[in-house]
Coordinates of C-alpha atoms in Angstrom, one line a residue:
M22 CA 0.0 0.0 0.0
A23 CA 1.3 3.3 -1.0
G24 CA 2.4 5.6 1.8
A25 CA 0.0 8.3 3.0
L26 CA 0.2 11.5 1.0
P27 CA 1.4 14.6 2.9
R28 CA -1.4 16.9 4.0
P29 CA -1.5 20.3 2.2
K30 CA -0.6 23.3 4.3
R31 CA -3.7 25.4 5.2
K32 CA -3.6 29.1 4.5
S33 CA -4.4 31.3 7.4
T34 CA -7.6 33.3 7.0
K35 CA -6.5 35.9 9.6
S36 CA -5.6 39.2 7.9
K37 CA -2.3 40.8 8.7
P38 CA -2.4 43.8 11.0
E39 CA -2.2 47.1 9.0
V40 CA 0.0 49.9 10.1
A41 CA -1.3 53.4 9.7
P42 CA 0.8 55.4 7.1
E43 CA 1.5 58.1 9.6
E44 CA 3.0 55.6 12.1
V45 CA 5.4 54.4 9.4
L46 CA 6.1 58.0 8.4
Y47 CA 7.0 59.1 11.9
T48 CA 8.9 56.1 13.1
D49 CA 11.6 57.3 15.5
T50 CA 10.6 60.9 14.7
D51 CA 9.1 63.5 17.0
R52 CA 5.7 64.8 15.8
S53 CA 3.8 68.0 16.5
G54 CA 2.0 67.7 19.8
D55 CA 4.7 65.6 21.4
T56 CA 6.1 66.8 24.7
L57 CA 9.8 66.7 24.9
D58 CA 12.4 67.4 27.6
L59 CA 14.7 69.9 25.9
E60 CA 17.9 71.4 27.3
L61 CA 17.4 75.1 28.1
S62 CA 20.4 75.9 25.9
S63 CA 18.7 74.3 22.9
L64 CA 16.0 77.1 22.9
C65 CA 16.1 80.7 21.8
P66 CA 13.5 83.5 22.2
N67 CA 10.7 84.2 19.8
P68 CA 11.6 87.1 17.5
F69 CA 8.0 88.2 17.4
N70 CA 7.6 88.5 21.2
K71 CA 7.4 92.2 22.0
R72 CA 6.5 91.6 25.7
A73 CA 8.8 93.3 28.2
K74 CA 10.8 90.8 30.3
K75 CA 9.3 91.8 33.6
G76 CA 8.4 89.6 36.6
V77 CA 10.8 86.8 35.9
P78 CA 12.2 86.5 39.5
E79 CA 8.7 86.4 40.9
L80 CA 7.7 83.7 38.4
A81 CA 10.9 81.7 39.3
A82 CA 9.8 81.8 43.0
T83 CA 6.4 80.5 42.1
I84 CA 7.8 77.7 40.0
K85 CA 10.1 76.8 42.8
E86 CA 7.2 76.7 45.2
V87 CA 4.5 74.8 43.1
G88 CA 6.4 73.6 40.1
L89 CA 5.9 74.3 36.4
L90 CA 2.1 74.2 35.9
Q91 CA 2.1 74.7 32.1
N92 CA 4.6 73.5 29.5
I93 CA 6.1 75.8 27.0
A94 CA 5.9 75.2 23.2
H95 CA 8.6 75.4 20.5
I96 CA 9.1 75.1 16.7
R97 CA 12.3 73.6 15.2
A98 CA 14.6 76.3 13.8
E99 CA 14.8 74.8 10.3
V100 CA 11.0 74.8 10.1
W101 CA 10.8 78.4 11.5
L102 CA 13.3 79.7 9.0
E103 CA 11.4 78.3 6.1
F104 CA 8.6 80.7 6.9
Y105 CA 10.5 83.6 8.4
P106 CA 14.0 83.8 6.8
E107 CA 14.2 87.5 7.7
T108 CA 14.7 86.5 11.4
R109 CA 17.7 84.3 10.7
D110 CA 20.1 86.6 12.7
Q111 CA 17.9 86.2 15.7
I112 CA 17.7 82.4 15.7
T113 CA 20.6 81.2 17.9
A114 CA 19.5 77.7 18.9
P115 CA 18.1 74.5 17.3
N116 CA 14.6 75.4 18.6
V117 CA 12.5 78.6 18.7
I118 CA 10.1 79.2 21.6
L119 CA 6.6 79.7 20.4
F120 CA 5.3 80.7 23.8
G121 CA 6.5 80.4 27.4
E122 CA 9.6 82.6 27.2
H123 CA 9.1 83.9 30.7
R124 CA 8.8 80.4 32.1
W125 CA 12.0 79.5 30.2
L126 CA 13.9 82.4 31.7
A127 CA 12.5 81.6 35.2
C128 CA 13.8 78.0 34.9
Q129 CA 17.2 79.4 33.9
E130 CA 17.2 81.4 37.1
L131 CA 16.4 78.3 39.0
G132 CA 19.4 76.4 37.4
W133 CA 17.3 73.8 35.6
E134 CA 19.0 72.0 32.8
T135 CA 15.9 70.8 30.9
I136 CA 12.3 72.0 30.5
P137 CA 9.2 70.1 29.1
S138 CA 8.1 71.7 25.8
V139 CA 5.5 70.8 23.3
L140 CA 6.6 70.5 19.6
R141 CA 4.4 72.8 17.5
D142 CA 5.8 72.8 14.0
D143 CA 2.3 72.6 12.7
K144 CA 1.6 76.1 14.0
V145 CA 4.5 77.9 12.3
E146 CA 2.3 79.8 9.9
D147 CA 0.3 81.4 12.8
A148 CA 3.3 82.1 15.0
R149 CA 2.8 85.9 15.0
L150 CA -0.8 85.6 15.9
I151 CA -0.3 82.9 18.5
T152 CA 2.4 85.0 20.2
L153 CA 0.1 88.1 20.3
I154 CA -2.9 86.2 21.6
E155 CA -0.8 84.4 24.3
N156 CA 0.4 87.8 25.6
L157 CA -2.9 89.6 25.3
R158 CA -4.8 86.9 27.2
R159 CA -2.2 87.1 30.0
A160 CA -2.8 90.9 30.2
Q161 CA 0.9 91.6 30.1
L162 CA 1.3 93.9 27.1
S163 CA 1.6 97.6 27.4
P164 CA -0.3 99.7 24.8
L165 CA 2.8 100.2 22.7
E166 CA 3.7 96.5 22.8
E167 CA 0.2 95.8 21.6
A168 CA 0.7 98.4 18.8
E169 CA 3.9 96.7 17.7
H170 CA 2.2 93.3 17.5
Y171 CA -0.8 94.7 15.6
Q172 CA 1.5 96.5 13.2
A173 CA 3.4 93.3 12.5
L174 CA 0.1 91.5 11.7
R175 CA -0.9 94.4 9.4
E176 CA 2.4 94.1 7.6
A177 CA 1.7 90.3 7.3
G178 CA -1.4 91.2 5.3
L179 CA -4.2 91.1 7.9
S180 CA -6.9 93.8 7.9
Y181 CA -8.0 95.5 11.1
E182 CA -11.2 93.5 11.1
Q183 CA -9.3 90.2 10.6
I184 CA -7.0 91.0 13.5
A185 CA -9.9 91.8 15.8
E186 CA -11.8 88.7 14.8
K187 CA -8.8 86.4 15.3
I188 CA -7.9 87.8 18.7
G189 CA -11.4 87.9 20.0
E190 CA -11.7 88.0 23.8
T191 CA -8.7 88.9 26.0
A192 CA -8.2 89.5 29.7
N193 CA -9.3 93.1 29.1
G194 CA -12.4 92.2 27.1
A195 CA -13.1 91.9 23.3
V196 CA -10.8 93.6 20.9
S197 CA -12.5 95.7 18.2
K198 CA -11.2 96.9 14.9
G199 CA -11.2 100.5 16.3
T200 CA -9.0 99.4 19.1
V201 CA -6.5 97.9 16.7
W202 CA -6.5 101.1 14.6
K203 CA -6.0 103.3 17.6
R204 CA -3.2 101.2 19.0
I205 CA -1.3 101.2 15.7
K206 CA -1.6 105.0 15.5
L207 CA 0.2 105.3 18.8
L208 CA 3.4 104.3 16.9
E209 CA 3.2 107.7 15.0
L210 CA 3.4 109.8 18.2
A211 CA 6.4 111.9 19.0
P212 CA 9.2 109.9 20.7
V213 CA 8.8 111.9 24.0
V214 CA 5.1 111.2 24.1
Q215 CA 5.7 107.5 23.4
E216 CA 8.2 107.4 26.2
A217 CA 5.7 109.0 28.6
L218 CA 3.1 106.4 27.5
R219 CA 5.7 103.6 28.0
D220 CA 6.7 104.6 31.5
G221 CA 3.1 105.1 32.6
T222 CA 3.1 108.9 33.1
L223 CA 0.6 109.4 30.3
K224 CA -2.6 107.5 29.9
V225 CA -3.7 105.9 26.6
S226 CA -6.7 108.2 26.3
A227 CA -4.6 111.3 26.7
A228 CA -2.0 110.0 24.2
E229 CA -4.7 109.4 21.6
K230 CA -5.8 113.1 21.9
A231 CA -2.2 114.1 21.0
Q232 CA -2.4 112.2 17.6
Q233 CA -4.1 115.2 16.0
L234 CA -1.2 117.5 16.6
D235 CA 2.2 117.6 15.0
H236 CA 5.3 116.5 17.0
D237 CA 6.3 119.9 18.3
D238 CA 2.7 120.6 19.5
Q239 CA 2.6 117.1 21.0
E240 CA 5.5 118.0 23.2
D241 CA 3.7 121.2 24.3
Y242 CA 0.5 119.2 24.9
L243 CA 2.5 116.7 27.1
G244 CA 3.8 119.6 29.2
L245 CA 0.2 120.9 29.7
V246 CA -1.1 117.5 30.7
R247 CA 1.8 116.9 33.1
G248 CA 1.1 120.3 34.5
G249 CA -2.4 119.3 35.5
A250 CA -4.5 120.3 32.5
H251 CA -7.3 118.0 31.4
P252 CA -6.3 116.3 28.1
A253 CA -9.4 117.8 26.3
E254 CA -8.6 121.3 27.6
A255 CA -4.9 120.9 26.7
Q256 CA -5.8 119.8 23.2
A257 CA -8.3 122.7 22.8
Q258 CA -5.7 125.2 24.0
I259 CA -3.1 123.9 21.4
L260 CA -5.7 124.0 18.6
A261 CA -6.8 127.5 19.6
R262 CA -3.1 128.6 19.4
Q263 CA -2.8 127.1 16.0
R264 CA -5.8 129.1 14.7
Q265 CA -4.3 132.3 16.2
D266 CA -0.9 131.6 14.6
E267 CA -2.6 131.1 11.2
A268 CA -4.5 134.5 11.5
P269 CA -2.8 137.2 9.3
E270 CA -1.0 139.9 11.1
T271 CA -1.8 143.6 10.4
V272 CA 0.5 146.5 11.0
S273 CA -1.2 149.9 11.1
T274 CA 0.7 152.9 9.8
V275 CA 0.0 156.6 10.0
S276 CA 0.9 159.1 7.3
T277 CA 3.6 161.6 8.0
G278 CA 2.4 164.1 5.4
N279 CA 5.3 163.5 3.0
G280 CA 3.9 160.5 1.1
D281 CA 5.7 158.0 3.2
A282 CA 4.0 155.5 5.5
D283 CA 5.8 155.1 8.7
P284 CA 5.0 152.2 10.9
A285 CA 4.6 153.0 14.6
A286 CA 8.2 153.1 15.8
D287 CA 9.5 152.9 19.3
K288 CA 6.1 151.7 20.4
H289 CA 4.6 155.3 19.7
E290 CA 2.4 156.5 16.9
T291 CA 3.8 159.5 14.9
V292 CA 1.0 161.9 13.9
S293 CA 1.4 164.5 11.2
T294 CA 0.3 168.1 11.9
G295 CA 0.4 168.9 8.3
N296 CA 3.1 171.6 8.6
G297 CA 6.1 169.4 8.8
A298 CA 6.1 169.4 12.6
H299 CA 5.2 166.4 14.6
A300 CA 2.8 166.5 17.5
A301 CA 3.8 165.0 20.8
P302 CA 3.0 161.3 21.1
P303 CA -0.3 160.5 22.6
A304 CA -0.6 159.8 26.3
P305 CA 0.0 156.2 27.1
R306 CA -3.1 154.0 27.1
K307 CA -4.6 152.8 30.3
P308 CA -3.5 149.3 31.2
K309 CA -6.0 146.6 30.2
Q310 CA -8.1 145.2 32.9
A311 CA -7.3 141.7 34.1
K312 CA -8.8 139.0 31.8
Q313 CA -12.1 137.8 33.1
Q314 CA -12.6 134.1 33.8
P315 CA -14.2 132.3 30.9
S316 CA -18.0 132.1 31.0
V317 CA -20.0 128.9 30.9
R318 CA -20.7 129.7 27.2
D319 CA -16.9 130.0 26.5
K320 CA -16.4 126.7 28.3
D321 CA -19.1 125.1 26.2
D322 CA -17.6 126.4 23.0
A323 CA -14.2 125.1 23.9
D324 CA -15.7 121.7 24.8
R325 CA -17.5 121.6 21.4
R326 CA -14.3 122.3 19.6
A327 CA -12.4 119.6 21.5
A328 CA -15.2 117.1 21.1
A329 CA -15.4 117.8 17.4
A330 CA -11.7 117.2 17.0
A331 CA -11.9 113.9 18.9
R332 CA -14.9 112.8 16.9
E333 CA -13.2 113.6 13.6
A334 CA -10.3 111.3 14.6
S335 CA -12.8 108.5 15.3
C336 CA -14.4 109.1 11.9
R337 CA -11.0 108.6 10.3
A338 CA -10.5 105.5 12.3
L339 CA -13.9 104.1 11.3
L340 CA -13.2 104.9 7.7
E341 CA -9.8 103.3 7.6
S342 CA -10.8 100.2 9.5
T343 CA -14.1 99.3 7.9
D344 CA -14.3 96.7 5.1
V345 CA -17.2 98.0 3.1
T346 CA -17.4 94.6 1.2
A347 CA -18.0 92.5 4.4
P348 CA -21.6 91.5 5.0
A349 CA -21.1 92.0 8.7
N350 CA -20.7 95.7 8.1
S351 CA -23.9 96.1 6.1
D352 CA -26.0 97.4 9.0
L353 CA -23.3 100.0 9.9
I354 CA -23.0 101.3 6.4
L355 CA -26.8 101.4 6.0
S356 CA -27.3 103.4 9.2
V357 CA -24.6 106.0 8.2
L358 CA -26.1 106.3 4.7
T359 CA -29.6 106.6 6.1
A360 CA -28.6 109.4 8.4
A361 CA -26.9 111.3 5.5
V362 CA -30.0 111.0 3.3
L363 CA -32.2 112.4 6.0
A364 CA -29.8 115.3 6.9
P365 CA -30.0 118.8 5.5
P366 CA -27.9 119.1 2.3
Q367 CA -24.2 119.7 3.0
Q368 CA -22.9 118.0 -0.1
S369 CA -20.0 120.2 -1.0
A370 CA -18.5 120.6 2.5
A371 CA -19.1 116.9 3.2
Q372 CA -17.4 115.8 0.0
Q373 CA -14.4 118.0 0.8
R374 CA -14.1 116.5 4.3
A375 CA -14.6 113.0 3.1
F376 CA -11.9 113.5 0.4
T377 CA -9.5 114.7 3.0
W378 CA -10.1 111.7 5.3
L379 CA -9.8 109.2 2.4
K380 CA -6.4 110.7 1.4
E381 CA -5.2 110.8 5.0
T382 CA -6.0 107.2 5.5
G383 CA -4.7 106.1 2.1
R384 CA -8.0 104.7 0.9
H385 CA -9.0 107.2 -1.8
G386 CA -8.3 104.6 -4.6
L387 CA -8.4 107.2 -7.4
D388 CA -6.0 110.2 -7.9
A389 CA -7.7 113.6 -8.1
A390 CA -6.7 117.2 -7.6
D391 CA -9.7 118.1 -5.5
A392 CA -12.9 116.8 -4.0
A393 CA -15.1 117.8 -6.9
S394 CA -13.1 116.0 -9.5
Y395 CA -12.6 113.0 -7.2
F396 CA -16.3 112.4 -6.7
A397 CA -16.9 113.0 -10.4
A398 CA -14.4 110.3 -11.1
I399 CA -16.0 108.0 -8.5
Q400 CA -19.3 108.3 -10.2
D401 CA -17.7 107.2 -13.6
S402 CA -15.8 104.4 -12.0
D403 CA -16.7 100.7 -12.5
D404 CA -15.2 99.8 -9.1
A405 CA -18.2 99.1 -6.8
T406 CA -16.0 98.8 -3.7
V407 CA -14.4 102.3 -4.3
Q408 CA -17.9 103.8 -4.9
R409 CA -19.3 102.3 -1.7
L410 CA -16.3 103.5 0.3
A411 CA -16.6 107.0 -1.1
A412 CA -20.3 107.1 -0.3
F413 CA -19.7 105.8 3.2
A414 CA -17.0 108.5 3.7
A415 CA -19.3 111.3 2.4
A416 CA -22.2 110.1 4.6
L417 CA -20.0 109.9 7.7
A418 CA -18.7 113.5 6.9
T419 CA -22.2 114.8 6.5
A420 CA -23.2 113.5 9.9
E421 CA -20.1 114.8 11.6
L422 CA -20.4 118.3 10.0
R423 CA -24.0 118.5 11.1
T424 CA -23.0 117.4 14.7
A425 CA -20.1 119.8 14.9
S426 CA -22.1 122.8 13.7
R427 CA -25.1 122.3 16.0
R428 CA -24.8 125.0 18.7
Q429 CA -28.1 124.2 20.3
S430 CA -28.9 121.0 22.2
W431 CA -28.4 117.9 20.2
G432 CA -31.3 116.0 18.6
S433 CA -31.6 112.3 18.0
R434 CA -29.6 112.5 14.7
E435 CA -26.5 114.0 16.5
R436 CA -26.7 111.5 19.3
N437 CA -27.1 108.6 16.9
H438 CA -24.0 109.7 15.0
V439 CA -21.9 109.7 18.2
R440 CA -23.3 106.3 19.2
V441 CA -22.1 104.9 15.9
L442 CA -18.6 106.2 16.7
Q443 CA -18.8 104.8 20.2
E444 CA -19.9 101.3 19.0
H445 CA -17.7 101.0 15.9
A446 CA -14.7 103.3 16.5
D447 CA -14.3 103.0 20.3
Y448 CA -15.0 106.8 20.6
E449 CA -15.1 107.9 24.2
P450 CA -16.8 111.3 25.0
Q451 CA -14.6 113.2 27.4
T452 CA -15.9 116.8 27.6
E453 CA -18.6 117.6 30.1
W454 CA -20.7 119.4 27.4
E455 CA -20.7 116.4 25.1
K456 CA -21.5 114.0 28.0
A457 CA -24.4 116.2 29.0
E458 CA -25.7 116.1 25.4
L459 CA -25.6 112.3 25.4
G460 CA -27.3 112.1 28.8
L461 CA -24.2 110.6 30.4
V462 CA -24.2 113.4 33.1
A463 CA -26.9 115.6 34.3
A464 CA -27.3 118.8 32.2
G465 CA -26.3 121.9 34.1
G466 CA -24.4 119.9 36.6
P467 CA -20.9 120.8 37.9
R468 CA -18.4 121.7 35.1

């Protein structure tokens, strides 16, 4: 009998385990989200971090007491430099701190050799924004530090609205596009005013009022505020001096009878007698009485001028920071246009004011010699966005001119115009007269 045949081998019906592609790809490689123990010397500061290095010893004492409660984050230098080659001179280690620089410095003070850090190569594109948000939410940035961060984001291509939307809520509340605009404008202040703002001797609201003055006048304004003057009064005083300086000077002369006009010399008038002789100079005038204290009406007029100057700055801020193509701004634009349609006609003056604002904010779009030719070109333009922006500017100017020229008590239209500026441009009424008109203080109350 033939020998038994060998039994065939059975094939297994159990499928082989599959390995996820990313597990193969990242074998023996650190991935974004991993927490690593890095040597302190292998990290360098974030070039985009404008935050002052304050409070490090106090933070070190806290870490020594309770430990490091939150890890820092980093991006590998080679990944960082692919996106930000302009920072090459500032990258001095294999890894760049994304956030947590104060904790890194505090651990250095404690003599630590390593620190736990989360790898975040996947966040390199948003490094500027993440750095800003991290600092804002810790309420550690000064106004000028905020301004420098915002300006960097503007240079990276973000609009005022995009910056405000991405930042959202901070430790000090929500950030609006008006706040972003106002902060960036602080970088245009005279150096001495910026220094006063940086060292805390000048408040942000007072610094914003100086923006409407040139650098020489800003220094005078700073002196008045430091001397105890209210910012609105100091601004009004500088603006009044400017108007006085711009007024033409007149020199009165008296004929001497020989055809020549002789200006009053030696502080005396020379009067001709008609016979070649000169009469004795007139008796000296009586000294002027001491200047009377300004009346309530004078105070109201000064308040109106100061309030008008502050509102005009807010109108420019609103004009520069509003994206007229964004659906979210439709209600704002409609409310301003509606107010202009219902207002008494001030077309020529409003167009001139709007043209000035558009040029000052760099949003005029079309080159023109004057307001009339500019708005004529706007009407012929096929660019709907430019047309909408010009209409918005003219309507805003119409409302502001009406509000500024109203010498009697304000009506609903004037109050609504100011409320638009309060809501969308972070305008803050500061003069007693304007607060009374808005019902924020009792009319006729203490001034």
